[in-house]
PDB file of C-alpha atoms in Angstrom:
ATOM      1  CA  UNK W   5       1.720  36.323 -48.747  1.00  0.00           C
ATOM      2  CA  UNK W   6      -0.271  35.306 -45.667  1.00  0.00           C
ATOM      3  CA  UNK W   7       2.234  32.541 -44.909  1.00  0.00           C
ATOM      4  CA  UNK W   8       5.092  35.049 -45.079  1.00  0.00           C
ATOM      5  CA  UNK W   9       3.303  37.412 -42.676  1.00  0.00           C
ATOM      6  CA  UNK W  10       2.617  34.549 -40.253  1.00  0.00           C
ATOM      7  CA  UNK W  11       6.245  33.388 -40.419  1.00  0.00           C
ATOM      8  CA  UNK W  12       7.425  36.948 -39.753  1.00  0.00           C
ATOM      9  CA  UNK W  13       5.036  37.252 -36.804  1.00  0.00           C
ATOM     10  CA  UNK W  14       6.265  33.974 -35.329  1.00  0.00           C
ATOM     11  CA  UNK W  15       9.911  34.956 -35.794  1.00  0.00           C
ATOM     12  CA  UNK W  16       9.222  38.290 -34.077  1.00  0.00           C
ATOM     13  CA  UNK W  17       7.456  36.510 -31.219  1.00  0.00           C
ATOM     14  CA  UNK W  18      10.450  34.250 -30.705  1.00  0.00           C
ATOM     15  CA  UNK W  19      13.050  37.024 -30.858  1.00  0.00           C
ATOM     16  CA  UNK W  20      11.411  40.083 -29.304  1.00  0.00           C
ATOM     17  CA  UNK W  21       8.241  38.781 -27.720  1.00  0.00           C
ATOM     18  CA  UNK W  22       4.717  38.295 -28.955  1.00  0.00           C
ATOM     19  CA  UNK W  23       3.790  41.977 -28.879  1.00  0.00           C
ATOM     20  CA  UNK W  24       5.690  45.086 -29.929  1.00  0.00           C
ATOM     21  CA  UNK W  25       4.155  47.152 -27.142  1.00  0.00           C
ATOM     22  CA  UNK W  26       5.052  44.894 -24.183  1.00  0.00           C
ATOM     23  CA  UNK W  27       3.293  41.919 -22.672  1.00  0.00           C
ATOM     24  CA  UNK W  28       0.243  40.952 -20.675  1.00  0.00           C
ATOM     25  CA  UNK W  29      -0.518  38.286 -18.116  1.00  0.00           C
ATOM     26  CA  UNK W  30      -3.839  36.738 -17.226  1.00  0.00           C
ATOM     27  CA  UNK W  31      -4.180  34.398 -14.259  1.00  0.00           C
ATOM     28  CA  UNK W  32      -7.080  32.595 -12.660  1.00  0.00           C
ATOM     29  CA  UNK W  33      -6.757  31.529  -9.073  1.00  0.00           C
ATOM     30  CA  UNK W  34      -8.016  28.300  -7.643  1.00  0.00           C
ATOM     31  CA  UNK W  35     -11.178  30.014  -6.424  1.00  0.00           C
ATOM     32  CA  UNK W  36     -12.002  31.873  -9.643  1.00  0.00           C
ATOM     33  CA  UNK W  37     -10.318  35.212  -9.063  1.00  0.00           C
ATOM     34  CA  UNK W  38      -9.062  36.631 -12.366  1.00  0.00           C
ATOM     35  CA  UNK W  39      -6.037  38.929 -12.324  1.00  0.00           C
ATOM     36  CA  UNK W  40      -4.911  40.763 -15.447  1.00  0.00           C
ATOM     37  CA  UNK W  41      -1.757  42.865 -15.869  1.00  0.00           C
ATOM     38  CA  UNK W  42      -0.661  44.775 -18.964  1.00  0.00           C
ATOM     39  CA  UNK W  43       2.965  45.941 -19.132  1.00  0.00           C
ATOM     40  CA  UNK W  44       3.457  48.648 -21.773  1.00  0.00           C
ATOM     41  CA  UNK W  45       6.991  49.529 -22.858  1.00  0.00           C
ATOM     42  CA  UNK W  46       7.793  53.162 -23.693  1.00  0.00           C
ATOM     43  CA  UNK W  47       6.781  53.750 -27.338  1.00  0.00           C
ATOM     44  CA  UNK W  48      10.311  54.617 -28.485  1.00  0.00           C
ATOM     45  CA  UNK W  49      11.764  51.296 -27.287  1.00  0.00           C
ATOM     46  CA  UNK W  50      13.899  49.851 -30.123  1.00  0.00           C
ATOM     47  CA  UNK W  51      13.379  46.232 -31.247  1.00  0.00           C
ATOM     48  CA  UNK W  52      16.826  45.181 -29.982  1.00  0.00           C
ATOM     49  CA  UNK W  53      16.043  46.362 -26.448  1.00  0.00           C
ATOM     50  CA  UNK W  54      12.602  44.702 -26.634  1.00  0.00           C
ATOM     51  CA  UNK W  55      14.441  41.501 -27.540  1.00  0.00           C
ATOM     52  CA  UNK W  56      16.698  41.876 -24.502  1.00  0.00           C
ATOM     53  CA  UNK W  57      13.636  42.524 -22.331  1.00  0.00           C
ATOM     54  CA  UNK W  58      11.990  39.358 -23.676  1.00  0.00           C
ATOM     55  CA  UNK W  59      15.086  37.255 -23.023  1.00  0.00           C
ATOM     56  CA  UNK W  60      15.606  38.818 -19.574  1.00  0.00           C
ATOM     57  CA  UNK W  61      12.068  37.848 -18.502  1.00  0.00           C
ATOM     58  CA  UNK W  62      12.725  34.197 -19.296  1.00  0.00           C
ATOM     59  CA  UNK W  63      16.490  33.972 -18.802  1.00  0.00           C
ATOM     60  CA  UNK W  64      16.894  32.169 -15.469  1.00  0.00           C
ATOM     61  CA  UNK W  65      14.913  28.991 -16.311  1.00  0.00           C
ATOM     62  CA  UNK W  66      16.086  28.974 -19.935  1.00  0.00           C
ATOM     63  CA  UNK W  67      19.692  29.705 -18.965  1.00  0.00           C
ATOM     64  CA  UNK W  68      19.767  26.955 -16.354  1.00  0.00           C
ATOM     65  CA  UNK W  69      18.356  24.374 -18.767  1.00  0.00           C
ATOM     66  CA  UNK W  70      20.790  25.474 -21.490  1.00  0.00           C
ATOM     67  CA  UNK W  71      23.682  25.334 -19.013  1.00  0.00           C
ATOM     68  CA  UNK W  72      22.729  21.829 -17.900  1.00  0.00           C
ATOM     69  CA  UNK W  73      22.393  20.506 -21.450  1.00  0.00           C
ATOM     70  CA  UNK W  74      25.561  22.139 -22.738  1.00  0.00           C
ATOM     71  CA  UNK W  75      27.341  21.149 -19.531  1.00  0.00           C
ATOM     72  CA  UNK W  76      26.739  17.488 -20.303  1.00  0.00           C
ATOM     73  CA  UNK W  77      28.337  17.863 -23.716  1.00  0.00           C
ATOM     74  CA  UNK W  78      31.155  20.091 -22.461  1.00  0.00           C
ATOM     75  CA  UNK W  79      32.022  17.763 -19.580  1.00  0.00           C
ATOM     76  CA  UNK W  80      32.384  14.823 -21.945  1.00  0.00           C
ATOM     77  CA  UNK W  81      34.646  16.756 -24.360  1.00  0.00           C
ATOM     78  CA  UNK W  82      36.772  18.975 -22.094  1.00  0.00           C
ATOM     79  CA  UNK W  83      39.207  17.405 -19.649  1.00  0.00           C
ATOM     80  CA  UNK W  84      37.559  18.923 -16.568  1.00  0.00           C
ATOM     81  CA  UNK W  85      35.491  17.447 -13.796  1.00  0.00           C
ATOM     82  CA  UNK W  86      31.697  17.683 -13.909  1.00  0.00           C
ATOM     83  CA  UNK W  87      31.491  20.038 -10.911  1.00  0.00           C
ATOM     84  CA  UNK W  88      33.999  22.432 -12.491  1.00  0.00           C
ATOM     85  CA  UNK W  89      32.114  22.501 -15.799  1.00  0.00           C
ATOM     86  CA  UNK W  90      28.767  23.124 -14.099  1.00  0.00           C
ATOM     87  CA  UNK W  91      30.273  25.821 -11.855  1.00  0.00           C
ATOM     88  CA  UNK W  92      31.587  27.634 -14.925  1.00  0.00           C
ATOM     89  CA  UNK W  93      28.222  27.290 -16.670  1.00  0.00           C
ATOM     90  CA  UNK W  94      26.389  28.575 -13.595  1.00  0.00           C
ATOM     91  CA  UNK W  95      28.673  31.611 -13.408  1.00  0.00           C
ATOM     92  CA  UNK W  96      27.990  32.283 -17.110  1.00  0.00           C
ATOM     93  CA  UNK W  97      24.211  32.146 -16.500  1.00  0.00           C
ATOM     94  CA  UNK W  98      24.492  34.585 -13.579  1.00  0.00           C
ATOM     95  CA  UNK W  99      26.759  36.983 -15.515  1.00  0.00           C
ATOM     96  CA  UNK W 100      24.326  36.927 -18.450  1.00  0.00           C
ATOM     97  CA  UNK W 101      21.382  37.584 -16.099  1.00  0.00           C
ATOM     98  CA  UNK W 102      23.148  40.554 -14.488  1.00  0.00           C
ATOM     99  CA  UNK W 103      24.103  41.918 -17.910  1.00  0.00           C
ATOM    100  CA  UNK W 104      20.545  41.605 -19.220  1.00  0.00           C
ATOM    101  CA  UNK W 105      19.191  43.343 -16.125  1.00  0.00           C
ATOM    102  CA  UNK W 106      21.673  46.204 -16.580  1.00  0.00           C
ATOM    103  CA  UNK W 107      20.888  46.619 -20.290  1.00  0.00           C
ATOM    104  CA  UNK W 108      17.140  46.700 -19.688  1.00  0.00           C
ATOM    105  CA  UNK W 109      17.053  48.655 -16.415  1.00  0.00           C
ATOM    106  CA  UNK W 110      16.054  51.999 -17.947  1.00  0.00           C
ATOM    107  CA  UNK W 111      13.184  50.608 -20.022  1.00  0.00           C
ATOM    108  CA  UNK W 112      11.954  48.391 -17.172  1.00  0.00           C
ATOM    109  CA  UNK W 113      11.888  51.453 -14.906  1.00  0.00           C
ATOM    110  CA  UNK W 114       9.790  53.378 -17.453  1.00  0.00           C
ATOM    111  CA  UNK W 115       7.449  50.488 -18.299  1.00  0.00           C
ATOM    112  CA  UNK W 116       3.860  51.318 -17.422  1.00  0.00           C
ATOM    113  CA  UNK W 117       1.877  48.571 -15.714  1.00  0.00           C
ATOM    114  CA  UNK W 118      -1.902  48.401 -15.452  1.00  0.00           C
ATOM    115  CA  UNK W 119      -3.516  45.671 -13.415  1.00  0.00           C
ATOM    116  CA  UNK W 120      -6.861  44.697 -12.063  1.00  0.00           C
ATOM    117  CA  UNK W 121      -8.594  41.819 -10.341  1.00  0.00           C
ATOM    118  CA  UNK W 122     -12.101  40.434 -10.526  1.00  0.00           C
ATOM    119  CA  UNK W 123     -13.373  38.129  -7.817  1.00  0.00           C
ATOM    120  CA  UNK W 124     -16.315  35.762  -8.356  1.00  0.00           C
ATOM    121  CA  UNK W 125     -18.299  37.446  -5.594  1.00  0.00           C
ATOM    122  CA  UNK W 126     -17.986  40.910  -7.209  1.00  0.00           C
ATOM    123  CA  UNK W 127     -21.289  42.064  -8.671  1.00  0.00           C
ATOM    124  CA  UNK W 128     -19.639  44.839 -10.674  1.00  0.00           C
ATOM    125  CA  UNK W 129     -16.041  44.431 -11.814  1.00  0.00           C
ATOM    126  CA  UNK W 130     -13.397  46.742 -10.442  1.00  0.00           C
ATOM    127  CA  UNK W 131     -12.934  49.729 -12.810  1.00  0.00           C
ATOM    128  CA  UNK W 132      -9.183  49.044 -12.907  1.00  0.00           C
ATOM    129  CA  UNK W 133      -9.902  45.494 -14.079  1.00  0.00           C
ATOM    130  CA  UNK W 134     -12.174  46.734 -16.851  1.00  0.00           C
ATOM    131  CA  UNK W 135      -9.739  49.479 -17.906  1.00  0.00           C
ATOM    132  CA  UNK W 136      -6.862  46.980 -18.019  1.00  0.00           C
ATOM    133  CA  UNK W 137      -8.820  44.550 -20.186  1.00  0.00           C
ATOM    134  CA  UNK W 138      -9.902  47.337 -22.538  1.00  0.00           C
ATOM    135  CA  UNK W 139      -6.315  48.587 -22.860  1.00  0.00           C
ATOM    136  CA  UNK W 140      -5.111  45.062 -23.652  1.00  0.00           C
ATOM    137  CA  UNK W 141      -7.802  44.619 -26.305  1.00  0.00           C
ATOM    138  CA  UNK W 142      -7.018  47.991 -27.942  1.00  0.00           C
ATOM    139  CA  UNK W 143      -3.286  47.234 -28.097  1.00  0.00           C
ATOM    140  CA  UNK W 144      -3.794  43.713 -29.483  1.00  0.00           C
ATOM    141  CA  UNK W 145      -6.331  44.952 -32.022  1.00  0.00           C
ATOM    142  CA  UNK W 146      -3.991  47.724 -33.173  1.00  0.00           C
ATOM    143  CA  UNK W 147      -1.125  45.295 -33.568  1.00  0.00           C
ATOM    144  CA  UNK W 148      -3.281  42.826 -35.505  1.00  0.00           C
ATOM    145  CA  UNK W 149      -4.416  45.625 -37.818  1.00  0.00           C
ATOM    146  CA  UNK W 150      -0.794  46.681 -38.312  1.00  0.00           C
ATOM    147  CA  UNK W 151       0.198  43.094 -39.141  1.00  0.00           C
ATOM    148  CA  UNK W 152      -2.434  42.804 -41.872  1.00  0.00           C
ATOM    149  CA  UNK W 153      -1.675  46.268 -43.255  1.00  0.00           C
ATOM    150  CA  UNK W 154      -4.971  47.898 -42.235  1.00  0.00           C
ATOM    151  CA  UNK W 155      -3.156  50.696 -40.388  1.00  0.00           C
ATOM    152  CA  UNK W 156       0.241  52.286 -40.870  1.00  0.00           C
ATOM    153  CA  UNK W 157       3.159  51.965 -38.433  1.00  0.00           C
ATOM    154  CA  UNK W 158       2.631  55.639 -37.590  1.00  0.00           C
ATOM    155  CA  UNK W 159      -1.026  55.020 -36.660  1.00  0.00           C
ATOM    156  CA  UNK W 160      -0.018  52.055 -34.512  1.00  0.00           C
ATOM    157  CA  UNK W 161       2.695  54.145 -32.832  1.00  0.00           C
ATOM    158  CA  UNK W 162       0.065  56.784 -32.023  1.00  0.00           C
ATOM    159  CA  UNK W 163      -2.222  54.150 -30.480  1.00  0.00           C
ATOM    160  CA  UNK W 164       0.693  52.702 -28.480  1.00  0.00           C
ATOM    161  CA  UNK W 165       1.658  56.187 -27.245  1.00  0.00           C
ATOM    162  CA  UNK W 166      -1.947  56.929 -26.263  1.00  0.00           C
ATOM    163  CA  UNK W 167      -2.174  53.741 -24.194  1.00  0.00           C
ATOM    164  CA  UNK W 168       1.199  54.426 -22.606  1.00  0.00           C
ATOM    165  CA  UNK W 169       0.219  57.965 -21.592  1.00  0.00           C
TER     166      UNK W 169
END
């Protein structure tokens, strides 16, 4: 049963992103500054739209690599020149990017973002930094508890809505 849950979690991460509630970033600078950002989607965001949001975030690099690889195959099979094939593939990547941006525009506009920074010289961390980390921990913990069946989807939805508010 545990293997099935893990496989389902990995499939979800691939298709709609690692988290149901959005995503977080954590970056350390060269000089030790730590910046954290938590992006929380509106709680009613359907899985299909979350999938589009996930793909849209990573589309340009992925789309260009996919276009280059498929362009090599296409150019060897189709009686067209290499520049024509790659121009068509590039147009397809741009059209897909514009389409993804249009589909996800409403949810991206309503996505709540918390962020904070802690510098090495700070004696006390910035309250926004602490609040952002705590929010991230609460959302991850709630999702982990949902995945193992410790809380119901309704309880997780309530936690997600509380963090979004």
